[in-house]
Amino acid sequence: MEFNTFTRKIFQKSRVIFEEAEIFRVESENLKIGVFKGELDKFSFSNTSGVSLRGILKGSPGYSYTEAIDDKSVDILIEGALSSAESVETDTRLTLPEAGESYDAMPEPKNKLNSITTEDKIKAMLQLEEKTLSRDSRIQSVQECMYQEFKSRRIVRNSKGLDLEHSDEGGFAYVSVVSRNGTDTKTGSSYRLFRNPLEMDIDKMSEEAAEESLSMLGASPVASGMYPAVIRYNVFAELLEAFSPIFSADNVQKGLSGLKGKLGMEIASSGVTLIDDPFHKDGFSGSSFDDEGIPTSRKLIVESGVLRTYLHNIRTAEKDMTESTGNGFRTSYKTAIGVSPTNFYMEPGEHELEELLERADGGILITKVAGIHSGLDTVSGDFSVQAQGYLIKKGKKEDPVNGITISGNFYDLLLHVEEIGSDLKFTLPGNGHFGSPSVLVERISISGI
């Protein structure tokens, strides 16, 4: 059945059951390529789509979903959403947005995944593996050399006439390498996020992965203690991603965030500004509307250290008697509407990384962490994760350090940011939705020897 006909039938039949109804559709394509020892090792292409119905009954939402678009699915969706709505108890009365809202235009798309052929993408990965292996005789192997790309299309329609559509695409390449010197073995990696595979820069990726691995040879733990620290952009972006749920109004209302009751209060040092911007040119989570059809916007979540707003969908906004911030998103068509940021990042400062290192003399540069999601508590803000990096001597990164654990409290960390770098990047952990510059913090607890 054609999707427009399917949508029309859903709205016609659901009109006598629900006060309002909403159709959400997602179509996606994913291509994955992996090479190993000079040969194509993995290749997969998937094409998936699904449709969700949200019906509003006495102000309560009911959800159902299907992958099939046919007459049988029309009835299944409506019956499923009705059953769901009847079982839901809510203290708010949900109302879907009207058609006719004004939506800001997205930046000119740079989507050019088809600028090279699939065969050329495979060749690029083979070249990346070969170049990385040839960088140094101590490079023993390439653990992983892969390419992934996605294309997606979202459609939101409701019974009030709202009809929106957004398409996006992007990809990333990743290489990880193993180097060895005697019995000492270390790893390193590099990646690129792109909308055009010609932006990958194979030479630079192979150089970065090899350099990171080789520079860690001879690494050892440092003495336990409190150290001034420069947290490199990729690590701080991981922290922002891991703790981003604390800015969700849903978590605040459920008592799952330490930010409850702190609107308008200072929660970070004055240099810290956290932004949610669906229109940022380097972010990979852009859209002029959220999955409820609410217009999105650039907003300051924390401005110069002061908490300005939580992130809201329609339901959480109704509960707090405010307006949705356009952050009502689903993780898939199978899930209910939640609250998520778009492109979430820390505003960059004016300092080069070298200037931050000079300020942190005697401290440590943290360049990688592992197991971050298993080593944190988003309610208390406590975290404890394995890390590696370099000692900072005379303002330069020197001796490699590994086998350490950094621990602290995210809320406390924000209050002790001393300087912010200018090297803002959106990173692969978080799929390019989270970004940060490198950050100098007054102190961080290191557990070593």
Short mmCIF file of C-alpha atoms in Angstrom, two decimals:
data_model
loop_
_atom_site.label_atom_id
_atom_site.label_comp_id
_atom_site.label_asym_id
_atom_site.label_seq_id
_atom_site.Cartn_x
_atom_site.Cartn_y
_atom_site.Cartn_z
CA MET A 1 0.00 0.00 0.00
CA GLU A 2 1.22 3.50 -0.76
CA PHE A 3 2.21 5.34 2.45
CA ASN A 4 -0.11 8.32 1.89
CA THR A 5 -3.07 5.96 1.54
CA PHE A 6 -1.96 4.06 4.65
CA THR A 7 -1.72 7.30 6.65
CA ARG A 8 -5.15 8.45 5.47
CA LYS A 9 -6.75 5.16 6.51
CA ILE A 10 -5.12 5.32 9.94
CA PHE A 11 -6.43 8.82 10.62
CA GLN A 12 -9.91 7.99 9.28
CA LYS A 13 -10.33 4.87 11.41
CA SER A 14 -8.67 6.24 14.54
CA ARG A 15 -10.83 9.39 14.51
CA VAL A 16 -13.68 7.66 16.36
CA ILE A 17 -11.33 6.19 18.97
CA PHE A 18 -8.66 8.76 19.74
CA GLU A 19 -8.89 12.50 20.33
CA GLU A 20 -5.69 12.90 18.32
CA ALA A 21 -3.31 10.59 16.45
CA GLU A 22 0.24 10.75 15.14
CA ILE A 23 2.11 8.67 12.57
CA PHE A 24 5.89 8.40 12.76
CA ARG A 25 7.85 6.64 10.04
CA VAL A 26 11.57 5.90 9.74
CA GLU A 27 13.40 4.51 6.72
CA SER A 28 17.10 3.73 6.99
CA GLU A 29 19.95 2.26 4.97
CA ASN A 30 23.26 1.12 6.44
CA LEU A 31 26.43 0.03 4.67
CA LYS A 32 29.30 -1.62 6.60
CA ILE A 33 32.71 -2.52 5.16
CA GLY A 34 35.61 -4.12 7.01
CA VAL A 35 39.02 -5.24 5.73
CA PHE A 36 41.60 -7.50 7.38
CA LYS A 37 45.06 -8.51 6.18
CA GLY A 38 44.57 -7.06 2.73
CA GLU A 39 41.19 -8.65 2.06
CA LEU A 40 37.56 -7.65 2.31
CA ASP A 41 36.53 -9.23 5.63
CA LYS A 42 33.05 -7.82 6.25
CA PHE A 43 30.40 -6.40 3.96
CA SER A 44 26.76 -5.81 4.78
CA PHE A 45 23.95 -3.61 3.51
CA SER A 46 20.66 -3.29 5.36
CA ASN A 47 17.48 -1.48 4.48
CA THR A 48 14.85 -1.17 7.22
CA SER A 49 11.70 0.82 7.84
CA GLY A 50 8.90 0.94 10.36
CA VAL A 51 5.84 2.92 11.35
CA SER A 52 4.58 3.91 14.78
CA LEU A 53 1.14 5.13 15.80
CA ARG A 54 0.62 7.31 18.85
CA GLY A 55 -3.03 7.68 19.74
CA ILE A 56 -4.20 10.11 22.44
CA LEU A 57 -7.07 8.82 24.59
CA LYS A 58 -8.36 11.07 27.39
CA GLY A 59 -5.01 12.86 27.24
CA SER A 60 -2.96 9.67 27.61
CA PRO A 61 -0.73 8.35 24.82
CA GLY A 62 -0.85 4.81 23.49
CA TYR A 63 1.84 3.41 21.22
CA SER A 64 2.05 0.62 18.65
CA TYR A 65 4.30 -0.09 15.68
CA THR A 66 4.62 -2.23 12.58
CA GLU A 67 7.00 -2.88 9.71
CA ALA A 68 4.22 -3.67 7.25
CA ILE A 69 2.16 -1.07 5.41
CA ASP A 70 -1.12 -2.80 4.49
CA ASP A 71 -4.80 -2.94 5.47
CA LYS A 72 -4.19 -5.53 8.17
CA SER A 73 -1.58 -3.32 9.82
CA VAL A 74 -4.02 -0.40 9.99
CA ASP A 75 -6.27 -2.31 12.39
CA ILE A 76 -3.35 -3.85 14.29
CA LEU A 77 -1.81 -0.43 14.91
CA ILE A 78 -5.05 1.12 16.13
CA GLU A 79 -5.91 -1.82 18.41
CA GLY A 80 -2.39 -1.85 19.83
CA ALA A 81 -2.33 1.88 20.51
CA LEU A 82 -5.79 1.71 22.11
CA SER A 83 -4.74 -1.12 24.42
CA SER A 84 -1.59 0.79 25.34
CA ALA A 85 -3.44 4.06 26.02
CA GLU A 86 -6.02 2.33 28.23
CA SER A 87 -3.26 0.91 30.41
CA VAL A 88 -1.44 4.20 30.86
CA GLU A 89 -2.01 6.42 33.88
CA THR A 90 -0.65 9.92 33.47
CA ASP A 91 -0.79 13.10 35.48
CA THR A 92 -0.65 15.28 32.37
CA ARG A 93 -2.99 15.76 29.41
CA LEU A 94 -1.11 15.38 26.15
CA THR A 95 -1.96 17.52 23.12
CA LEU A 96 -0.24 17.19 19.75
CA PRO A 97 1.03 20.29 17.92
CA GLU A 98 -1.03 22.07 15.27
CA ALA A 99 0.10 22.37 11.67
CA GLY A 100 1.41 25.72 10.51
CA GLU A 101 4.36 26.20 12.86
CA SER A 102 7.39 28.05 11.49
CA TYR A 103 10.56 25.97 11.14
CA ASP A 104 14.06 27.34 10.69
CA ALA A 105 15.87 26.13 7.58
CA MET A 106 18.67 23.63 7.97
CA PRO A 107 22.15 24.57 6.65
CA GLU A 108 22.85 23.64 3.04
CA PRO A 109 23.33 19.84 3.09
CA LYS A 110 26.80 18.51 2.31
CA ASN A 111 25.56 14.98 1.82
CA LYS A 112 27.69 13.33 -0.85
CA LEU A 113 28.06 9.71 0.21
CA ASN A 114 27.81 8.71 -3.43
CA SER A 115 30.78 10.86 -4.42
CA ILE A 116 32.76 7.61 -4.70
CA THR A 117 31.60 4.10 -5.54
CA THR A 118 31.29 1.21 -3.09
CA GLU A 119 34.29 -0.38 -4.80
CA ASP A 120 36.31 2.78 -4.13
CA LYS A 121 35.22 2.75 -0.48
CA ILE A 122 36.60 -0.81 -0.15
CA LYS A 123 39.83 0.28 -1.86
CA ALA A 124 40.12 3.22 0.54
CA MET A 125 39.92 0.87 3.54
CA LEU A 126 42.54 -1.45 2.03
CA GLN A 127 44.79 1.57 1.48
CA LEU A 128 44.20 2.74 5.04
CA GLU A 129 45.21 -0.65 6.42
CA GLU A 130 48.30 -0.84 4.21
CA LYS A 131 49.46 2.72 4.99
CA THR A 132 48.99 2.20 8.72
CA LEU A 133 51.01 -1.03 8.74
CA SER A 134 53.84 0.59 6.79
CA ARG A 135 54.27 3.52 9.18
CA ASP A 136 56.82 1.82 11.47
CA SER A 137 58.47 -1.58 11.90
CA ARG A 138 57.00 -1.76 15.42
CA ILE A 139 53.47 -1.74 14.01
CA GLN A 140 52.45 -5.39 14.33
CA SER A 141 48.91 -5.48 13.07
CA VAL A 142 45.77 -3.56 12.27
CA GLN A 143 43.04 -4.76 14.60
CA GLU A 144 40.16 -3.12 12.85
CA CYS A 145 39.77 -1.10 9.67
CA MET A 146 36.19 -0.28 8.87
CA TYR A 147 33.81 2.02 7.01
CA GLN A 148 30.16 2.64 7.85
CA GLU A 149 27.56 4.92 6.33
CA PHE A 150 23.89 5.60 6.94
CA LYS A 151 20.97 7.23 5.17
CA SER A 152 17.76 7.98 7.03
CA ARG A 153 14.37 9.55 6.40
CA ARG A 154 11.87 10.57 9.10
CA ILE A 155 8.23 11.46 8.56
CA VAL A 156 5.93 12.92 11.23
CA ARG A 157 2.21 13.39 10.52
CA ASN A 158 -0.69 13.98 12.86
CA SER A 159 -4.45 14.24 12.73
CA LYS A 160 -4.25 18.04 13.03
CA GLY A 161 -2.70 18.31 9.57
CA LEU A 162 0.97 18.42 10.56
CA ASP A 163 3.13 16.81 7.84
CA LEU A 164 6.94 16.97 8.13
CA GLU A 165 9.83 15.10 6.54
CA HIS A 166 13.59 15.13 7.07
CA SER A 167 16.39 13.17 5.38
CA ASP A 168 19.99 12.86 6.47
CA GLU A 169 23.09 10.84 5.76
CA GLY A 170 26.64 10.45 7.01
CA GLY A 171 29.38 8.00 7.78
CA PHE A 172 32.62 7.28 9.56
CA ALA A 173 35.87 5.42 9.02
CA TYR A 174 37.87 3.87 11.87
CA VAL A 175 41.26 2.19 12.19
CA SER A 176 42.90 0.67 15.26
CA VAL A 177 46.48 -0.59 15.34
CA VAL A 178 48.75 -2.70 17.58
CA SER A 179 52.42 -1.83 18.07
CA ARG A 180 55.05 -3.85 19.93
CA ASN A 181 58.49 -3.24 21.38
CA GLY A 182 59.82 -6.39 23.05
CA THR A 183 57.06 -7.59 25.33
CA ASP A 184 55.42 -4.18 25.49
CA THR A 185 52.25 -3.99 23.39
CA LYS A 186 50.07 -0.93 22.93
CA THR A 187 47.13 0.11 20.76
CA GLY A 188 46.14 3.31 19.00
CA SER A 189 43.27 4.43 16.81
CA SER A 190 41.93 7.17 14.59
CA TYR A 191 38.56 7.95 13.03
CA ARG A 192 36.79 10.44 10.79
CA LEU A 193 33.15 11.45 10.72
CA PHE A 194 32.02 12.72 7.33
CA ARG A 195 29.17 13.41 4.98
CA ASN A 196 31.46 12.99 2.00
CA PRO A 197 33.91 10.01 2.05
CA LEU A 198 36.42 12.16 0.17
CA GLU A 199 36.89 13.96 3.53
CA MET A 200 38.34 10.84 5.21
CA ASP A 201 42.05 11.77 4.71
CA ILE A 202 43.52 8.26 4.77
CA ASP A 203 47.12 9.51 5.17
CA LYS A 204 46.31 11.52 8.29
CA MET A 205 44.25 8.73 9.84
CA SER A 206 47.05 6.19 9.42
CA GLU A 207 49.55 8.67 10.88
CA GLU A 208 47.35 9.43 13.92
CA ALA A 209 46.64 5.78 14.73
CA ALA A 210 50.31 4.80 14.42
CA GLU A 211 51.51 7.80 16.42
CA GLU A 212 49.08 7.14 19.27
CA SER A 213 50.07 3.49 19.48
CA LEU A 214 53.84 4.07 19.25
CA SER A 215 53.81 6.96 21.69
CA MET A 216 52.22 4.76 24.35
CA LEU A 217 55.03 2.16 24.24
CA GLY A 218 56.73 2.18 27.62
CA ALA A 219 53.68 3.62 29.36
CA SER A 220 53.28 2.95 33.06
CA PRO A 221 51.02 4.04 35.92
CA VAL A 222 51.76 7.15 37.97
CA ALA A 223 51.55 7.56 41.71
CA SER A 224 48.06 7.91 43.07
CA GLY A 225 47.01 11.44 43.95
CA MET A 226 45.27 14.61 42.84
CA TYR A 227 46.57 16.06 39.57
CA PRO A 228 45.75 19.10 37.48
CA ALA A 229 44.51 17.66 34.21
CA VAL A 230 43.86 18.53 30.61
CA ILE A 231 40.98 16.36 29.42
CA ARG A 232 41.30 16.07 25.65
CA TYR A 233 38.25 16.96 23.54
CA ASN A 234 37.33 13.34 22.76
CA VAL A 235 37.32 12.31 26.43
CA PHE A 236 35.32 15.33 27.59
CA ALA A 237 32.80 14.72 24.78
CA GLU A 238 32.39 11.18 26.13
CA LEU A 239 31.72 12.59 29.59
CA LEU A 240 29.14 15.01 28.15
CA GLU A 241 27.42 12.17 26.34
CA ALA A 242 27.40 9.93 29.39
CA PHE A 243 25.98 12.62 31.67
CA SER A 244 23.67 14.31 29.14
CA PRO A 245 20.60 12.57 30.70
CA ILE A 246 20.91 14.84 33.74
CA PHE A 247 19.67 17.74 31.57
CA SER A 248 16.49 15.87 30.58
CA ALA A 249 13.38 17.25 32.27
CA ASP A 250 12.02 13.71 32.36
CA ASN A 251 14.91 12.59 34.59
CA VAL A 252 14.68 15.76 36.65
CA GLN A 253 10.96 15.15 37.29
CA LYS A 254 11.67 11.53 38.24
CA GLY A 255 14.41 12.54 40.67
CA LEU A 256 17.09 10.95 38.51
CA SER A 257 19.16 14.11 38.07
CA GLY A 258 21.15 16.17 40.52
CA LEU A 259 19.95 19.32 38.73
CA LYS A 260 16.44 19.27 40.20
CA GLY A 261 15.54 22.72 41.56
CA LYS A 262 18.69 24.35 40.19
CA LEU A 263 17.31 26.40 37.28
CA GLY A 264 18.90 29.83 37.38
CA MET A 265 21.64 28.62 39.71
CA GLU A 266 25.37 28.35 39.11
CA ILE A 267 26.27 24.73 38.40
CA ALA A 268 29.58 25.20 36.56
CA SER A 269 32.49 27.60 36.40
CA SER A 270 31.76 30.90 34.67
CA GLY A 271 33.63 29.84 31.54
CA VAL A 272 31.34 26.89 30.86
CA THR A 273 28.51 27.23 28.32
CA LEU A 274 26.72 24.08 27.16
CA ILE A 275 24.69 24.33 23.98
CA ASP A 276 22.09 22.21 22.21
CA ASP A 277 22.13 23.25 18.55
CA PRO A 278 20.40 21.21 15.82
CA PHE A 279 21.82 23.59 13.22
CA HIS A 280 25.52 23.25 14.07
CA LYS A 281 27.41 22.61 10.84
CA ASP A 282 29.65 19.91 12.34
CA GLY A 283 27.04 17.98 14.32
CA PHE A 284 25.34 14.82 13.06
CA SER A 285 22.02 15.22 14.86
CA GLY A 286 20.41 18.05 12.96
CA SER A 287 16.75 18.60 12.19
CA SER A 288 14.41 21.57 12.14
CA PHE A 289 11.78 19.58 14.10
CA ASP A 290 11.72 16.85 16.71
CA ASP A 291 9.84 13.53 16.53
CA GLU A 292 6.67 15.24 17.81
CA GLY A 293 6.81 17.93 15.12
CA ILE A 294 7.91 20.69 17.50
CA PRO A 295 10.37 23.21 15.98
CA THR A 296 13.92 22.75 17.23
CA SER A 297 16.23 25.63 18.10
CA ARG A 298 19.70 26.55 19.30
CA LYS A 299 19.54 26.92 23.06
CA LEU A 300 21.95 27.56 25.90
CA ILE A 301 21.46 24.84 28.49
CA VAL A 302 24.20 26.24 30.73
CA GLU A 303 25.20 29.85 30.09
CA SER A 304 28.43 31.08 31.70
CA GLY A 305 28.01 28.48 34.42
CA VAL A 306 24.30 29.11 35.09
CA LEU A 307 21.68 26.44 34.34
CA ARG A 308 19.14 28.10 32.00
CA THR A 309 16.81 25.28 31.00
CA TYR A 310 16.14 21.57 31.00
CA LEU A 311 15.43 19.70 27.77
CA HIS A 312 11.69 19.10 27.26
CA ASN A 313 9.27 17.15 25.13
CA ILE A 314 5.56 18.00 25.09
CA ARG A 315 4.71 15.84 28.12
CA THR A 316 7.50 17.05 30.41
CA ALA A 317 6.82 20.65 29.38
CA GLU A 318 3.13 20.25 30.24
CA LYS A 319 4.10 18.87 33.63
CA ASP A 320 6.39 21.85 34.33
CA MET A 321 3.87 24.28 32.79
CA THR A 322 6.35 25.48 30.19
CA GLU A 323 6.98 25.06 26.45
CA SER A 324 8.64 22.08 24.79
CA THR A 325 12.23 22.82 23.80
CA GLY A 326 11.89 20.60 20.72
CA ASN A 327 13.79 17.69 22.27
CA GLY A 328 11.11 15.01 22.02
CA PHE A 329 12.87 12.17 20.22
CA ARG A 330 12.58 8.40 19.88
CA THR A 331 15.49 5.99 19.74
CA SER A 332 13.54 4.07 17.06
CA TYR A 333 9.99 3.73 15.71
CA LYS A 334 9.53 0.95 18.30
CA THR A 335 9.97 3.23 21.29
CA ALA A 336 7.91 5.91 22.99
CA ILE A 337 8.82 9.59 22.84
CA GLY A 338 11.63 10.43 25.24
CA VAL A 339 13.90 13.43 25.74
CA SER A 340 17.24 13.73 23.95
CA PRO A 341 19.60 16.51 22.93
CA THR A 342 20.38 17.25 19.28
CA ASN A 343 23.98 18.42 18.75
CA PHE A 344 25.12 18.89 22.34
CA TYR A 345 28.49 20.52 23.01
CA MET A 346 30.59 22.82 25.16
CA GLU A 347 31.25 26.23 23.67
CA PRO A 348 34.96 26.45 22.73
CA GLY A 349 37.36 28.91 24.33
CA GLU A 350 40.29 30.78 22.81
CA HIS A 351 43.23 28.66 23.96
CA GLU A 352 45.23 26.21 21.88
CA LEU A 353 45.88 22.79 23.44
CA GLU A 354 49.54 23.77 23.96
CA GLU A 355 48.46 26.71 26.13
CA LEU A 356 46.34 24.42 28.30
CA LEU A 357 49.35 22.10 28.73
CA GLU A 358 51.50 25.03 29.87
CA ARG A 359 48.90 25.87 32.51
CA ALA A 360 48.80 22.23 33.71
CA ASP A 361 52.54 21.75 34.21
CA GLY A 362 53.14 18.75 36.49
CA GLY A 363 49.71 17.38 35.67
CA ILE A 364 48.38 14.84 33.25
CA LEU A 365 46.84 14.91 29.76
CA ILE A 366 43.96 12.40 29.56
CA THR A 367 43.61 11.14 25.98
CA LYS A 368 41.49 8.01 26.26
CA VAL A 369 39.08 6.35 28.69
CA ALA A 370 37.47 2.92 28.70
CA GLY A 371 34.26 1.56 30.18
CA ILE A 372 32.77 4.97 30.82
CA HIS A 373 29.12 3.90 30.82
CA SER A 374 29.72 1.11 33.34
CA GLY A 375 31.73 3.33 35.63
CA LEU A 376 29.38 6.20 36.35
CA ASP A 377 26.23 7.12 38.24
CA THR A 378 24.19 9.80 36.47
CA VAL A 379 22.17 10.52 39.59
CA SER A 380 25.04 11.20 41.97
CA GLY A 381 27.42 12.35 39.21
CA ASP A 382 30.16 10.00 40.40
CA PHE A 383 32.41 8.37 37.81
CA SER A 384 35.43 6.08 37.87
CA VAL A 385 36.97 4.93 34.58
CA GLN A 386 40.21 3.47 33.26
CA ALA A 387 42.32 6.00 31.41
CA GLN A 388 45.56 6.67 29.61
CA GLY A 389 47.45 9.77 28.61
CA TYR A 390 50.72 11.58 29.21
CA LEU A 391 52.48 13.34 32.04
CA ILE A 392 52.86 17.06 31.42
CA LYS A 393 56.39 18.34 32.02
CA LYS A 394 57.52 21.90 31.34
CA GLY A 395 54.28 22.50 29.51
CA LYS A 396 54.71 19.59 27.09
CA LYS A 397 53.22 16.12 26.94
CA GLU A 398 56.00 13.71 27.89
CA ASP A 399 55.96 10.27 29.49
CA PRO A 400 53.07 8.01 28.45
CA VAL A 401 50.78 6.86 31.24
CA ASN A 402 48.39 3.93 31.37
CA GLY A 403 46.98 1.54 33.92
CA ILE A 404 45.36 4.37 35.85
CA THR A 405 41.82 5.13 36.95
CA ILE A 406 40.41 8.64 37.00
CA SER A 407 37.53 9.29 39.34
CA GLY A 408 35.48 12.21 40.49
CA ASN A 409 32.06 13.78 40.32
CA PHE A 410 30.74 15.34 37.11
CA TYR A 411 28.91 18.17 38.91
CA ASP A 412 32.11 18.97 40.83
CA LEU A 413 34.17 18.71 37.63
CA LEU A 414 32.05 21.39 35.92
CA LEU A 415 32.64 23.74 38.86
CA HIS A 416 36.41 23.31 38.59
CA VAL A 417 36.93 23.96 34.87
CA GLU A 418 39.75 26.49 34.66
CA GLU A 419 40.31 26.94 30.92
CA ILE A 420 38.64 25.76 27.74
CA GLY A 421 40.43 25.01 24.50
CA SER A 422 39.54 26.15 21.01
CA ASP A 423 39.68 22.65 19.49
CA LEU A 424 35.95 21.82 19.46
CA LYS A 425 35.22 18.51 17.73
CA PHE A 426 32.17 16.30 17.44
CA THR A 427 33.34 12.77 18.15
CA LEU A 428 32.57 9.18 17.19
CA PRO A 429 31.47 8.08 20.66
CA GLY A 430 27.93 9.40 20.48
CA ASN A 431 27.83 9.17 16.68
CA GLY A 432 28.80 12.78 16.15
CA HIS A 433 25.96 14.12 18.32
CA PHE A 434 28.28 15.28 21.13
CA GLY A 435 31.25 17.60 20.93
CA SER A 436 33.74 19.33 23.17
CA PRO A 437 37.00 21.22 23.14
CA SER A 438 39.86 20.12 25.39
CA VAL A 439 39.31 21.25 28.98
CA LEU A 440 41.72 22.13 31.80
CA VAL A 441 40.40 21.17 35.23
CA GLU A 442 41.90 22.24 38.52
CA ARG A 443 42.36 18.69 39.77
CA ILE A 444 41.26 15.13 39.24
CA SER A 445 41.80 12.01 41.33
CA ILE A 446 44.19 9.48 39.83
CA SER A 447 44.54 5.93 41.11
CA GLY A 448 47.81 4.44 39.91
CA ILE A 449 50.56 2.89 42.00
#
